[in-house]
C-alpha positions as CSV (number, residue, x, y, z in Angstrom):
1,M,2.5,-21.6,17.0
2,Q,1.2,-18.1,18.0
3,Y,1.3,-16.3,15.3
4,K,0.0,-17.9,11.6
5,L,-0.4,-14.8,9.3
6,V,2.3,-12.1,9.0
7,A,1.0,-8.7,6.9
8,I,4.0,-6.8,5.2
9,D,3.7,-3.6,4.1
10,I,6.0,-3.1,0.4
11,D,7.3,0.5,0.1
12,G,9.8,1.5,3.0
13,T,9.3,-1.6,4.6
14,L,9.6,-4.8,2.4
15,L,11.7,-3.1,-0.3
16,N,15.1,-1.0,0.6
17,S,15.2,2.5,-0.6
18,R,16.7,1.1,-4.0
19,N,13.1,-0.4,-4.6
20,E,14.6,-4.0,-4.1
21,I,13.9,-6.6,-1.7
22,P,16.9,-7.5,0.3
23,A,18.0,-11.1,0.0
24,E,17.3,-11.7,4.1
25,N,13.7,-11.0,3.6
26,V,13.6,-13.4,0.7
27,Q,15.4,-16.1,2.6
28,T,13.1,-15.7,5.7
29,I,10.3,-15.3,4.5
30,R,10.7,-18.7,2.4
31,E,12.0,-20.4,5.4
32,L,8.8,-19.2,7.4
33,R,6.5,-20.5,4.6
34,Q,7.9,-23.9,4.9
35,R,7.4,-24.0,8.5
36,G,3.5,-23.0,8.0
37,V,3.6,-19.5,8.6
38,R,1.3,-17.6,6.0
39,F,2.1,-14.4,4.4
40,V,0.0,-11.6,3.0
41,V,1.0,-8.2,1.3
42,V,-1.0,-5.2,2.3
43,T,-0.2,-2.3,0.3
44,G,-1.0,1.3,-0.9
45,R,0.2,0.2,-4.4
46,P,-2.4,-1.2,-6.8
47,D,-1.9,-4.9,-6.9
48,I,-0.5,-5.3,-10.3
49,M,2.4,-2.9,-9.0
50,A,3.1,-5.4,-6.5
51,R,3.0,-8.7,-8.2
52,E,6.5,-8.8,-9.1
53,Y,7.5,-8.8,-5.6
54,V,5.0,-11.7,-4.6
55,N,6.5,-13.9,-7.0
56,T,9.9,-12.9,-5.8
57,L,8.7,-13.7,-2.6
58,G,7.0,-17.2,-3.5
59,I,3.9,-15.9,-1.6
60,S,0.7,-18.0,-2.8
61,A,-2.2,-15.4,-1.2
62,P,-4.3,-12.5,-2.6
63,I,-2.6,-9.5,-2.5
64,L,-4.6,-6.4,-0.5
65,G,-4.2,-3.6,-2.6
66,C,-4.9,0.2,-2.9
67,N,-4.6,0.3,1.0
68,G,-7.1,-2.6,1.4
69,A,-9.8,-1.3,-1.3
70,T,-8.9,-4.6,-3.6
71,M,-8.3,-8.0,-2.9
72,R,-7.0,-10.1,-5.9
73,D,-5.2,-13.0,-7.1
74,V,-3.1,-11.1,-9.5
75,V,-1.5,-14.9,-10.8
76,S,-4.9,-16.3,-11.7
77,G,-6.6,-12.7,-12.1
78,E,-9.3,-13.7,-9.8
79,T,-10.9,-10.5,-8.1
80,Y,-12.1,-11.4,-4.7
81,Y,-13.2,-7.8,-4.1
82,C,-12.8,-4.2,-5.7
83,K,-14.3,-1.4,-3.6
84,S,-14.5,2.3,-5.6
85,I,-15.0,5.5,-4.9
86,P,-18.6,6.2,-5.2
87,L,-19.9,9.2,-7.8
88,Q,-20.6,11.9,-5.4
89,P,-17.4,12.2,-3.5
90,L,-15.6,11.1,-6.9
91,T,-16.9,14.3,-8.5
92,E,-15.9,16.5,-5.4
93,L,-12.6,15.2,-5.3
94,Y,-12.3,16.3,-9.2
95,N,-13.7,19.3,-8.8
96,Y,-11.6,20.3,-5.5
97,F,-8.3,19.6,-7.3
98,Q,-9.6,20.7,-10.6
99,T,-10.2,24.5,-8.8
100,A,-6.9,24.2,-7.1
101,G,-5.0,23.2,-10.1
102,L,-3.6,20.2,-8.8
103,Y,-3.7,16.8,-10.6
104,P,-3.9,13.6,-8.9
105,R,-3.8,10.1,-10.6
106,Y,-7.1,8.2,-10.5
107,Y,-6.1,4.5,-10.6
108,G,-8.7,1.7,-11.7
109,L,-8.3,-1.6,-11.1
110,D,-5.7,-2.3,-14.3
111,K,-5.7,1.4,-15.6
112,V,-4.5,4.7,-14.8
113,Y,-5.8,8.3,-15.6
114,S,-4.7,11.8,-15.5
115,F,-6.2,15.2,-16.3
116,N,-2.6,16.9,-16.6
117,P,-1.9,17.7,-20.5
118,H,1.7,17.8,-19.3
119,E,1.5,14.4,-17.2
120,F,4.7,13.0,-19.2
121,D,6.6,16.2,-19.8
122,E,9.6,16.3,-17.7
123,Q,10.1,19.9,-18.4
124,R,6.8,20.9,-16.8
125,N,6.1,18.1,-14.7
126,P,8.2,16.9,-12.0
127,F,7.0,14.0,-11.5
128,A,6.8,13.0,-15.0
129,H,9.5,10.1,-14.5
130,F,7.4,8.5,-12.1
131,S,4.5,8.4,-14.7
132,K,6.3,6.7,-17.6
133,Q,7.7,4.1,-15.2
134,L,3.8,3.4,-13.9
135,S,2.6,3.5,-17.7
136,R,5.0,0.5,-18.0
137,H,3.2,-1.7,-15.7
138,M,-0.5,-0.2,-16.4
139,E,-2.3,1.3,-19.0
140,F,-2.0,5.2,-18.3
141,K,-4.3,7.8,-20.1
142,V,-4.2,11.3,-20.4
143,I,-8.1,12.4,-21.0
144,A,-9.7,15.8,-20.9
145,G,-12.0,15.5,-17.9
146,I,-14.2,13.7,-15.4
147,D,-17.0,13.5,-18.1
148,E,-14.7,11.7,-20.5
149,L,-13.7,9.3,-17.5
150,L,-17.2,8.5,-16.5
151,A,-18.5,7.7,-20.0
152,S,-15.3,5.2,-20.1
153,G,-17.2,3.2,-17.0
154,E,-14.3,2.6,-15.3
155,K,-14.5,2.3,-11.3
156,I,-12.1,4.4,-9.4
157,I,-10.4,3.0,-6.7
158,K,-7.7,5.1,-5.5
159,L,-6.3,8.9,-6.2
160,M,-2.9,9.6,-5.1
161,Y,-1.3,13.0,-5.5
162,P,2.4,13.4,-5.0
163,V,4.3,16.6,-3.8
164,S,7.7,18.1,-3.8
165,D,7.5,19.6,-0.3
166,Q,5.9,17.5,2.4
167,T,4.9,20.6,4.2
168,L,2.1,20.9,1.7
169,L,0.2,17.6,2.5
170,E,-0.8,18.4,6.0
171,P,-3.1,21.1,5.2
172,L,-4.3,19.5,1.8
173,Q,-5.3,16.3,3.8
174,Q,-7.3,18.3,6.2
175,Q,-9.2,20.1,3.1
176,L,-9.6,16.6,1.6
177,R,-11.0,14.9,4.9
178,L,-14.0,17.5,4.8
179,I,-15.4,15.5,1.8
180,D,-17.8,12.8,2.7
181,G,-17.4,9.4,1.7
182,V,-13.8,8.9,1.1
183,E,-10.5,8.2,3.4
184,V,-7.4,10.3,3.2
185,F,-4.2,8.5,4.1
186,R,-0.5,9.7,4.1
187,A,0.9,7.0,1.8
188,S,4.7,8.1,2.1
189,K,6.1,11.1,3.2
190,L,5.7,13.0,-0.2
191,S,2.3,11.6,-1.2
192,L,-1.6,11.3,-0.5
193,D,-3.6,7.9,-1.1
194,I,-7.7,8.9,-1.4
195,V,-10.1,5.8,-1.4
196,A,-13.5,4.8,-0.5
197,G,-14.8,5.4,3.1
198,G,-14.5,2.7,5.2
199,I,-11.7,1.3,3.7
200,S,-8.4,0.7,5.4
201,K,-5.6,-2.0,5.5
202,G,-6.7,-2.9,9.2
203,V,-10.0,-3.8,8.1
204,A,-9.0,-5.5,4.8
205,L,-6.7,-7.6,6.7
206,L,-8.8,-8.5,9.2
207,D,-11.5,-9.5,7.0
208,Y,-8.8,-12.0,4.9
209,A,-7.5,-13.4,8.4
210,F,-10.9,-14.0,9.6
211,S,-11.5,-15.8,6.2
212,L,-8.8,-18.1,7.2
213,G,-9.9,-18.4,10.9
214,I,-7.1,-16.7,12.1
215,D,-7.7,-14.4,15.2
216,R,-6.1,-10.8,15.8
217,S,-4.1,-12.2,18.3
218,E,-2.3,-14.7,15.8
219,L,-1.3,-11.8,13.7
220,V,1.8,-9.7,12.7
221,A,1.6,-6.7,11.1
222,I,5.1,-4.7,9.8
223,G,5.1,-1.0,8.4
224,D,6.3,2.1,8.2
225,S,4.0,4.8,7.4
226,E,0.5,6.3,8.5
227,N,-1.4,4.2,6.2
228,D,-0.3,1.4,8.1
229,L,-1.5,2.3,11.3
230,S,-4.7,1.0,11.3
231,M,-3.2,-2.1,10.1
232,L,-0.7,-2.1,13.1
233,Q,-3.3,-1.2,15.5
234,A,-5.3,-4.4,14.5
235,V,-3.1,-7.1,15.1
236,G,-1.4,-9.1,18.2
237,L,1.8,-7.9,17.2
238,P,2.7,-4.7,15.2
239,V,6.3,-4.4,14.1
240,A,7.6,-0.3,12.9
241,M,10.4,-0.4,10.7
242,G,13.4,1.6,12.1
243,N,12.3,4.2,9.6
244,A,9.1,4.6,10.2
245,S,7.7,8.0,12.2
246,D,7.8,8.4,15.6
247,G,3.8,8.4,15.5
248,V,4.0,4.7,13.9
249,K,6.7,3.6,16.4
250,S,4.5,4.7,19.3
251,V,1.7,2.2,18.5
252,C,4.2,-1.1,18.0
253,A,5.7,-3.5,20.4
254,L,8.8,-4.0,18.2
255,V,10.9,-1.6,16.7
256,T,13.0,-3.6,14.1
257,A,16.1,-2.2,12.1
258,S,15.6,0.2,8.7
259,N,14.2,-1.2,5.6
260,D,18.0,-0.6,4.4
261,D,19.2,-3.0,6.8
262,A,16.8,-5.9,5.9
263,G,14.6,-5.0,9.0
264,V,11.8,-7.3,7.9
265,S,14.3,-10.0,8.3
266,R,15.4,-9.1,11.7
267,A,12.0,-9.1,13.2
268,L,10.6,-11.9,11.9
269,R,13.5,-14.0,13.0
270,E,13.5,-12.6,16.3
271,I,9.6,-13.3,16.6
272,F,10.1,-17.0,15.6
273,A,13.1,-17.7,16.8
274,M,11.5,-16.8,20.5
275,E,8.4,-19.1,19.6
276,R,10.8,-21.8,18.5
277,L,12.5,-21.7,21.9
278,I,9.2,-21.6,23.9
279,A,8.0,-24.5,21.7
280,E,10.7,-26.6,22.7
281,R,11.1,-25.9,26.1
282,F,7.7,-26.5,27.0
């Protein structure tokens, strides 16, 4: 079998627009797993926020979370690595956002922090609803400032900043990229993710694949967003979702259906049906 490991993004890829896994995706992944194909979820989400989807799929593999900054088996709790943002760039990020009057979320491994005093006030914070949802999965603390965060001893793995107007992201992303020691990704059309320098989905995926003795030519990756680009460019067969941006589609060998049309299932059936036909023929 030419392809041995399939890396799948979650939001906009595995999940449809209702944040559900289409039944076709689940069925196809389970069938291929029985045939010996390995799968791994590589997501911008904290791994704990991906656990329910991995359980649904029945994948027995670590989750590469926070754009590759963590690798953990969320079933056993074993952490393989956790790469946090160093103190200097973390302090610069805090100062930049505070001066601009902006409030990102600061993610630890199992906790999330905010300096927004109105974090859960739906009248003053347009993202309060999402914060309330997040607090059901991770301990969510609203604190006074970075001194309190540092005193907690928490290692910050990722910052996430959401916006209501996507035109605001480009200039903000360019400013944040001036800070040494961080990577800044478009996690979606309306949010930025910030992680430690040198972190990407592509680096994490290749490290994981090589640990299994799998070459990059034997990898398939499926994604839709800017933060998937490094992963898509690292593998033998990159696949873009039908709902992906033109920039993502331009680096992929295959464009499948959208996430609302079970594009993951369609792509996998096309790829592995072709492999099966080749194997039977020769």
